[in-house]
Coordinates of N, CA, C and O and ligand atoms in Angstrom, one line a residue:
M159 N 15.0 10.5 5.1 CA 13.6 10.5 4.6 C 13.3 9.4 3.6 O 14.3 8.9 2.9
I160 N 12.1 8.9 3.6 CA 11.7 7.8 2.7 C 10.8 8.3 1.7 O 9.8 9.0 2.0
N161 N 11.1 8.1 0.4 CA 10.2 8.5 -0.7 C 9.4 7.2 -1.1 O 10.0 6.2 -1.3
I162 N 8.1 7.4 -1.2 CA 7.2 6.3 -1.7 C 6.4 6.9 -2.9 O 6.0 8.0 -2.9
T163 N 6.3 6.0 -3.9 CA 5.5 6.4 -5.0 C 4.2 5.6 -5.1 O 4.3 4.3 -5.1
F164 N 3.1 6.3 -5.2 CA 1.8 5.6 -5.4 C 1.4 5.8 -6.9 O 1.5 6.9 -7.4
I165 N 1.0 4.7 -7.5 CA 0.7 4.7 -8.9 C -0.8 4.4 -9.1 O -1.3 3.3 -8.7
Q166 N -1.5 5.3 -9.8 CA -2.9 5.2 -10.0 C -3.1 4.2 -11.2 O -2.2 4.0 -12.0
P167 N -4.4 3.6 -11.3 CA -4.6 2.7 -12.4 C -4.4 3.3 -13.7 O -4.1 2.6 -14.7
D168 N -4.5 4.6 -13.9 CA -4.3 5.3 -15.2 C -2.8 5.6 -15.4 O -2.4 6.3 -16.4
G169 N -1.9 5.2 -14.5 CA -0.5 5.4 -14.6 C 0.0 6.7 -14.0 O 1.2 6.9 -13.9
R170 N -0.9 7.5 -13.4 CA -0.4 8.7 -12.7 C 0.4 8.3 -11.5 O -0.1 7.5 -10.7
E171 N 1.5 9.0 -11.3 CA 2.4 8.7 -10.2 C 2.5 9.9 -9.2 O 2.6 11.0 -9.7
T172 N 2.4 9.6 -8.0 CA 2.7 10.6 -7.0 C 3.7 10.1 -6.0 O 3.6 9.1 -5.4
T173 N 4.8 10.9 -5.9 CA 5.9 10.5 -4.9 C 5.8 11.4 -3.7 O 5.7 12.6 -3.9
V174 N 5.8 10.8 -2.5 CA 5.6 11.6 -1.3 C 6.7 11.1 -0.3 O 7.3 10.1 -0.5
E175 N 6.8 12.0 0.7 CA 7.8 11.7 1.7 C 7.2 11.0 2.9 O 6.1 11.4 3.3
A176 N 7.9 10.1 3.6 CA 7.4 9.4 4.7 C 8.5 9.4 5.8 O 9.7 9.6 5.5
K177 N 8.1 9.0 7.0 CA 9.1 8.9 8.1 C 9.2 7.4 8.5 O 8.1 6.7 8.4
P178 N 10.3 7.0 9.0 CA 10.3 5.6 9.5 C 9.2 5.4 10.6 O 9.0 6.3 11.4
G179 N 8.6 4.3 10.6 CA 7.5 4.0 11.6 C 6.1 4.3 11.1 O 5.1 3.8 11.6
D180 N 6.0 5.2 10.0 CA 4.7 5.4 9.4 C 4.3 4.1 8.7 O 5.1 3.3 8.3
S181 N 2.9 4.0 8.6 CA 2.5 2.9 7.7 C 2.3 3.5 6.3 O 2.0 4.8 6.2
A182 N 2.3 2.7 5.3 CA 2.1 3.2 3.9 C 0.7 3.8 3.8 O 0.5 4.8 3.1
M183 N -0.2 3.3 4.5 CA -1.6 3.8 4.5 C -1.6 5.3 5.1 O -2.3 6.1 4.5
Q184 N -1.0 5.5 6.2 CA -0.9 6.8 6.9 C -0.3 7.8 5.9 O -0.8 8.9 5.8
V185 N 0.7 7.4 5.2 CA 1.4 8.3 4.3 C 0.4 8.7 3.1 O 0.3 9.8 2.7
A186 N -0.3 7.7 2.7 CA -1.3 7.9 1.6 C -2.4 8.9 2.1 O -2.7 9.9 1.4
L187 N -2.9 8.7 3.3 CA -3.9 9.6 3.8 C -3.4 11.0 4.0 O -4.1 12.0 3.6
N188 N -2.2 11.1 4.5 CA -1.6 12.4 4.8 C -1.4 13.2 3.5 O -1.4 14.5 3.5
N189 N -1.3 12.5 2.4 CA -1.1 13.2 1.1 C -2.2 13.1 0.1 O -2.1 13.3 -1.1
N190 N -3.4 12.7 0.7 CA -4.6 12.7 -0.2 C -4.5 11.9 -1.4 O -4.9 12.3 -2.5
I191 N -3.9 10.7 -1.3 CA -3.7 9.8 -2.4 C -5.1 9.2 -2.8 O -5.7 8.6 -1.9
D192 N -5.6 9.4 -4.0 CA -6.8 8.8 -4.4 C -6.8 7.3 -4.3 O -5.8 6.6 -4.6
G193 N -7.9 6.7 -3.8 CA -8.1 5.3 -3.8 C -7.7 4.6 -2.5 O -7.9 3.4 -2.3
I194 N -7.1 5.3 -1.6 CA -6.8 4.8 -0.2 C -7.8 5.5 0.7 O -7.6 6.6 1.1
I195 N -8.8 4.7 1.1 CA -9.8 5.3 2.0 C -9.5 5.0 3.5 O -9.7 5.8 4.3
A196 N -9.1 3.7 3.7 CA -8.7 3.4 5.1 C -9.8 3.6 6.1 O -9.6 4.2 7.1
E197 N -10.9 3.0 5.8 CA -12.1 3.2 6.6 C -11.9 2.8 8.1 O -12.4 3.5 9.0
C198 N -11.2 1.8 8.3 CA -11.0 1.3 9.7 C -9.9 1.9 10.5 O -9.6 1.6 11.6
G199 N -9.1 2.8 9.8 CA -8.1 3.5 10.5 C -6.8 2.7 10.8 O -6.0 3.0 11.6
G200 N -6.7 1.5 10.1 CA -5.5 0.8 10.2 C -5.6 -0.5 11.1 O -4.6 -1.0 11.5
S201 N -6.9 -0.8 11.5 CA -7.0 -2.0 12.4 C -7.3 -3.3 11.6 O -7.8 -4.2 12.2
M202 N -7.0 -3.3 10.4 CA -7.1 -4.5 9.5 C -8.5 -5.0 9.5 O -8.8 -6.2 9.7
A203 N -9.5 -4.1 9.4 CA -10.9 -4.5 9.4 C -11.7 -4.0 8.2 O -12.9 -3.9 8.3
C204 N -11.0 -3.5 7.1 CA -11.8 -3.0 6.1 C -11.3 -3.3 4.7 O -12.1 -3.4 3.7
A205 N -10.0 -3.4 4.4 CA -9.4 -3.7 3.1 C -9.6 -2.5 2.1 O -9.4 -2.7 0.9
T206 N -10.0 -1.3 2.6 CA -10.0 -0.2 1.7 C -8.7 0.5 1.6 O -8.6 1.6 1.1
C207 N -7.6 -0.2 2.1 CA -6.3 0.4 1.9 C -5.4 -0.6 1.1 O -4.2 -0.5 1.1
H208 N -6.1 -1.5 0.3 CA -5.5 -2.5 -0.5 C -4.5 -1.9 -1.6 O -4.9 -0.9 -2.2
V209 N -3.3 -2.4 -1.7 CA -2.4 -2.0 -2.7 C -1.7 -3.2 -3.3 O -1.7 -4.3 -2.7
Y210 N -1.2 -3.0 -4.5 CA -0.3 -4.0 -5.1 C 1.1 -3.5 -5.0 O 1.4 -2.4 -5.6
V211 N 2.0 -4.3 -4.4 CA 3.4 -3.9 -4.3 C 4.1 -4.2 -5.6 O 3.9 -5.2 -6.2
A212 N 4.8 -3.2 -6.1 CA 5.6 -3.4 -7.4 C 6.5 -4.6 -7.2 O 7.1 -4.9 -6.2
D213 N 6.6 -5.4 -8.3 CA 7.2 -6.7 -8.3 C 8.6 -6.6 -7.7 O 9.0 -7.5 -6.9
D214 N 9.4 -5.6 -8.0 CA 10.8 -5.6 -7.5 C 10.9 -5.1 -6.1 O 12.0 -5.1 -5.5
W215 N 9.7 -4.9 -5.4 CA 9.7 -4.6 -4.0 C 9.2 -5.7 -3.1 O 9.2 -5.6 -1.9
L216 N 8.7 -6.7 -3.8 CA 7.9 -7.7 -3.0 C 8.8 -8.4 -1.9 O 8.3 -8.6 -0.8
D217 N 10.1 -8.6 -2.2 CA 10.9 -9.3 -1.1 C 11.3 -8.3 0.0 O 11.9 -8.7 0.9
R218 N 11.0 -7.0 -0.2 CA 11.4 -6.0 0.8 C 10.3 -5.5 1.7 O 10.5 -4.7 2.6
T219 N 9.0 -5.9 1.4 CA 7.9 -5.5 2.2 C 7.4 -6.5 3.2 O 6.5 -6.2 3.9
G220 N 8.1 -7.6 3.3 CA 7.9 -8.6 4.3 C 6.6 -9.4 4.0 O 6.0 -9.3 3.0
D221 N 6.3 -10.3 5.0 CA 5.2 -11.2 4.8 C 3.9 -10.5 5.3 O 4.0 -9.6 6.1
R222 N 2.8 -11.0 4.8 CA 1.5 -10.5 5.3 C 1.4 -10.9 6.8 O 1.9 -11.9 7.3
M223 N 0.6 -10.0 7.5 CA 0.4 -10.2 8.9 C -0.7 -11.3 9.1 O -1.4 -11.6 8.2
D224 N -0.8 -11.9 10.3 CA -1.9 -12.8 10.6 C -3.2 -12.1 10.3 O -3.4 -11.0 10.9
G225 N -4.0 -12.8 9.6 CA -5.4 -12.2 9.3 C -5.5 -11.3 8.1 O -6.5 -10.9 7.7
E226 N -4.3 -10.8 7.7 CA -4.3 -9.9 6.5 C -4.9 -10.5 5.3 O -5.7 -9.9 4.5
E227 N -4.5 -11.8 5.1 CA -5.0 -12.5 3.9 C -6.5 -12.6 3.8 O -7.2 -12.4 2.8
D228 N -7.1 -12.9 5.0 CA -8.6 -13.0 5.1 C -9.2 -11.7 4.7 O -10.3 -11.7 4.0
M229 N -8.7 -10.6 5.2 CA -9.2 -9.3 4.9 C -9.1 -9.0 3.4 O -10.0 -8.5 2.8
L230 N -7.9 -9.3 2.8 CA -7.7 -9.1 1.4 C -8.7 -9.8 0.5 O -9.0 -9.4 -0.5
D231 N -9.1 -11.0 1.0 CA -10.1 -11.8 0.3 C -11.4 -11.0 0.2 O -12.1 -11.3 -0.8
C232 N -11.7 -10.1 1.1 CA -12.9 -9.3 1.0 C -12.7 -8.0 0.3 O -13.7 -7.2 0.2
A233 N -11.5 -7.7 -0.2 CA -11.3 -6.5 -0.9 C -12.1 -6.3 -2.2 O -12.5 -7.3 -2.8
M234 N -12.3 -5.1 -2.6 CA -13.1 -4.8 -3.8 C -12.3 -5.4 -5.0 O -12.9 -5.9 -5.9
A235 N -11.0 -5.2 -5.0 CA -10.2 -5.7 -6.2 C -9.7 -7.1 -5.9 O -9.5 -7.5 -4.7
E236 N -9.4 -7.8 -6.9 CA -8.9 -9.2 -6.8 C -7.6 -9.2 -6.0 O -6.7 -8.4 -6.1
M237 N -7.5 -10.2 -5.1 CA -6.2 -10.4 -4.4 C -5.2 -11.1 -5.3 O -5.5 -12.1 -6.0
K238 N -4.0 -10.5 -5.4 CA -2.9 -11.1 -6.1 C -1.8 -11.4 -5.2 O -1.8 -11.0 -4.0
D239 N -0.7 -12.1 -5.7 CA 0.4 -12.4 -4.9 C 1.0 -11.1 -4.3 O 1.6 -11.1 -3.2
S240 N 0.9 -10.0 -5.0 CA 1.5 -8.7 -4.6 C 0.6 -7.9 -3.7 O 0.9 -6.8 -3.3
S241 N -0.6 -8.4 -3.4 CA -1.6 -7.7 -2.6 C -1.1 -7.5 -1.1 O -0.6 -8.4 -0.5
R242 N -1.3 -6.3 -0.6 CA -1.0 -6.0 0.8 C -2.1 -5.0 1.3 O -2.6 -4.2 0.5
L243 N -2.3 -5.0 2.6 CA -3.1 -3.9 3.2 C -2.0 -2.9 3.5 O -1.0 -3.2 4.2
S244 N -2.1 -1.7 3.0 CA -1.1 -0.7 3.1 C -0.9 -0.3 4.6 O 0.1 0.2 5.0
C245 N -2.0 -0.5 5.4 CA -1.9 -0.2 6.8 C -0.9 -1.1 7.6 O -0.5 -0.8 8.7
Q246 N -0.6 -2.2 6.9 CA 0.2 -3.2 7.6 C 1.7 -3.2 7.0 O 2.5 -4.0 7.4
I247 N 2.0 -2.2 6.1 CA 3.3 -2.0 5.7 C 4.0 -0.9 6.5 O 3.6 0.3 6.3
K248 N 4.8 -1.3 7.5 CA 5.5 -0.3 8.3 C 6.8 0.1 7.7 O 7.6 -0.8 7.4
L249 N 6.9 1.3 7.5 CA 8.1 1.8 6.7 C 9.4 2.0 7.5 O 9.3 2.4 8.7
T250 N 10.4 1.6 6.9 CA 11.8 1.9 7.4 C 12.6 2.5 6.3 O 12.1 2.6 5.1
E251 N 13.8 3.0 6.6 CA 14.7 3.6 5.6 C 14.9 2.7 4.4 O 15.1 3.1 3.3
A252 N 14.8 1.4 4.7 CA 15.0 0.4 3.6 C 13.9 0.5 2.5 O 14.0 -0.1 1.5
H253 N 12.8 1.2 2.8 CA 11.7 1.3 1.9 C 11.8 2.5 1.0 O 10.9 2.8 0.2
D254 N 12.9 3.2 1.1 CA 13.1 4.4 0.2 C 13.0 4.0 -1.2 O 13.7 3.1 -1.7
G255 N 12.0 4.6 -2.0 CA 11.9 4.2 -3.4 C 10.7 3.2 -3.6 O 10.4 2.9 -4.8
L256 N 10.0 2.8 -2.5 CA 8.9 1.8 -2.7 C 7.9 2.3 -3.6 O 7.5 3.5 -3.6
R257 N 7.4 1.4 -4.4 CA 6.3 1.7 -5.4 C 5.1 0.9 -5.1 O 5.2 -0.4 -5.1
L258 N 3.9 1.5 -5.0 CA 2.7 0.8 -4.6 C 1.6 1.2 -5.7 O 1.4 2.4 -5.9
H259 N 1.0 0.2 -6.2 CA -0.1 0.4 -7.2 C -1.4 0.4 -6.5 O -1.7 -0.5 -5.7
I260 N -2.3 1.4 -6.9 CA -3.6 1.4 -6.4 C -4.5 0.5 -7.3 O -4.5 0.7 -8.5
P261 N -5.3 -0.4 -6.8 CA -6.1 -1.3 -7.6 C -7.2 -0.4 -8.4 O -7.7 0.6 -7.9
E262 N -7.5 -0.8 -9.6 CA -8.4 -0.1 -10.4 C -9.7 0.1 -9.8 O -10.3 1.2 -9.9
E263 N -10.2 -0.9 -9.1 CA -11.6 -0.7 -8.4 C -11.6 0.4 -7.4 O -12.6 0.8 -6.9
Q264 N -10.4 0.8 -6.9 CA -10.4 1.8 -5.8 C -10.0 3.2 -6.4 O -10.1 4.2 -5.7
G265 N -9.5 3.2 -7.7 CA -9.0 4.4 -8.2 C -10.1 5.4 -8.6 O -11.2 5.2 -8.5
Ligands
FES35 FE1 -8.6 -0.8 7.2 FE2 -6.1 -1.1 6.4 S1 -7.1 0.7 6.9 S2 -7.5 -2.7 6.7

């Protein structure tokens, strides 16, 4: 099992369980995490699943997908180096302990 922690702008943390193959966005929706709306259902067409990956996890979440950066440019919150669309983070056992911050504008 993979544990992922979502961190709200006010510092509230929620740790939930995920399965390999889930996207971080699906896990957030399944657990009613505030701030992840995922309007487009994961087809990289909305940016309402924007998260900031915790610094110490950046090298383990892989590179952005083709087109992901363009969509992040349209996100409500500022795009940073740590920005990802959570629908494009596919989880494996190596992500156990992953920490994702919800941008303030979505919280
Ligand atoms: Fe729409 Fe991720 S759910 S871009």
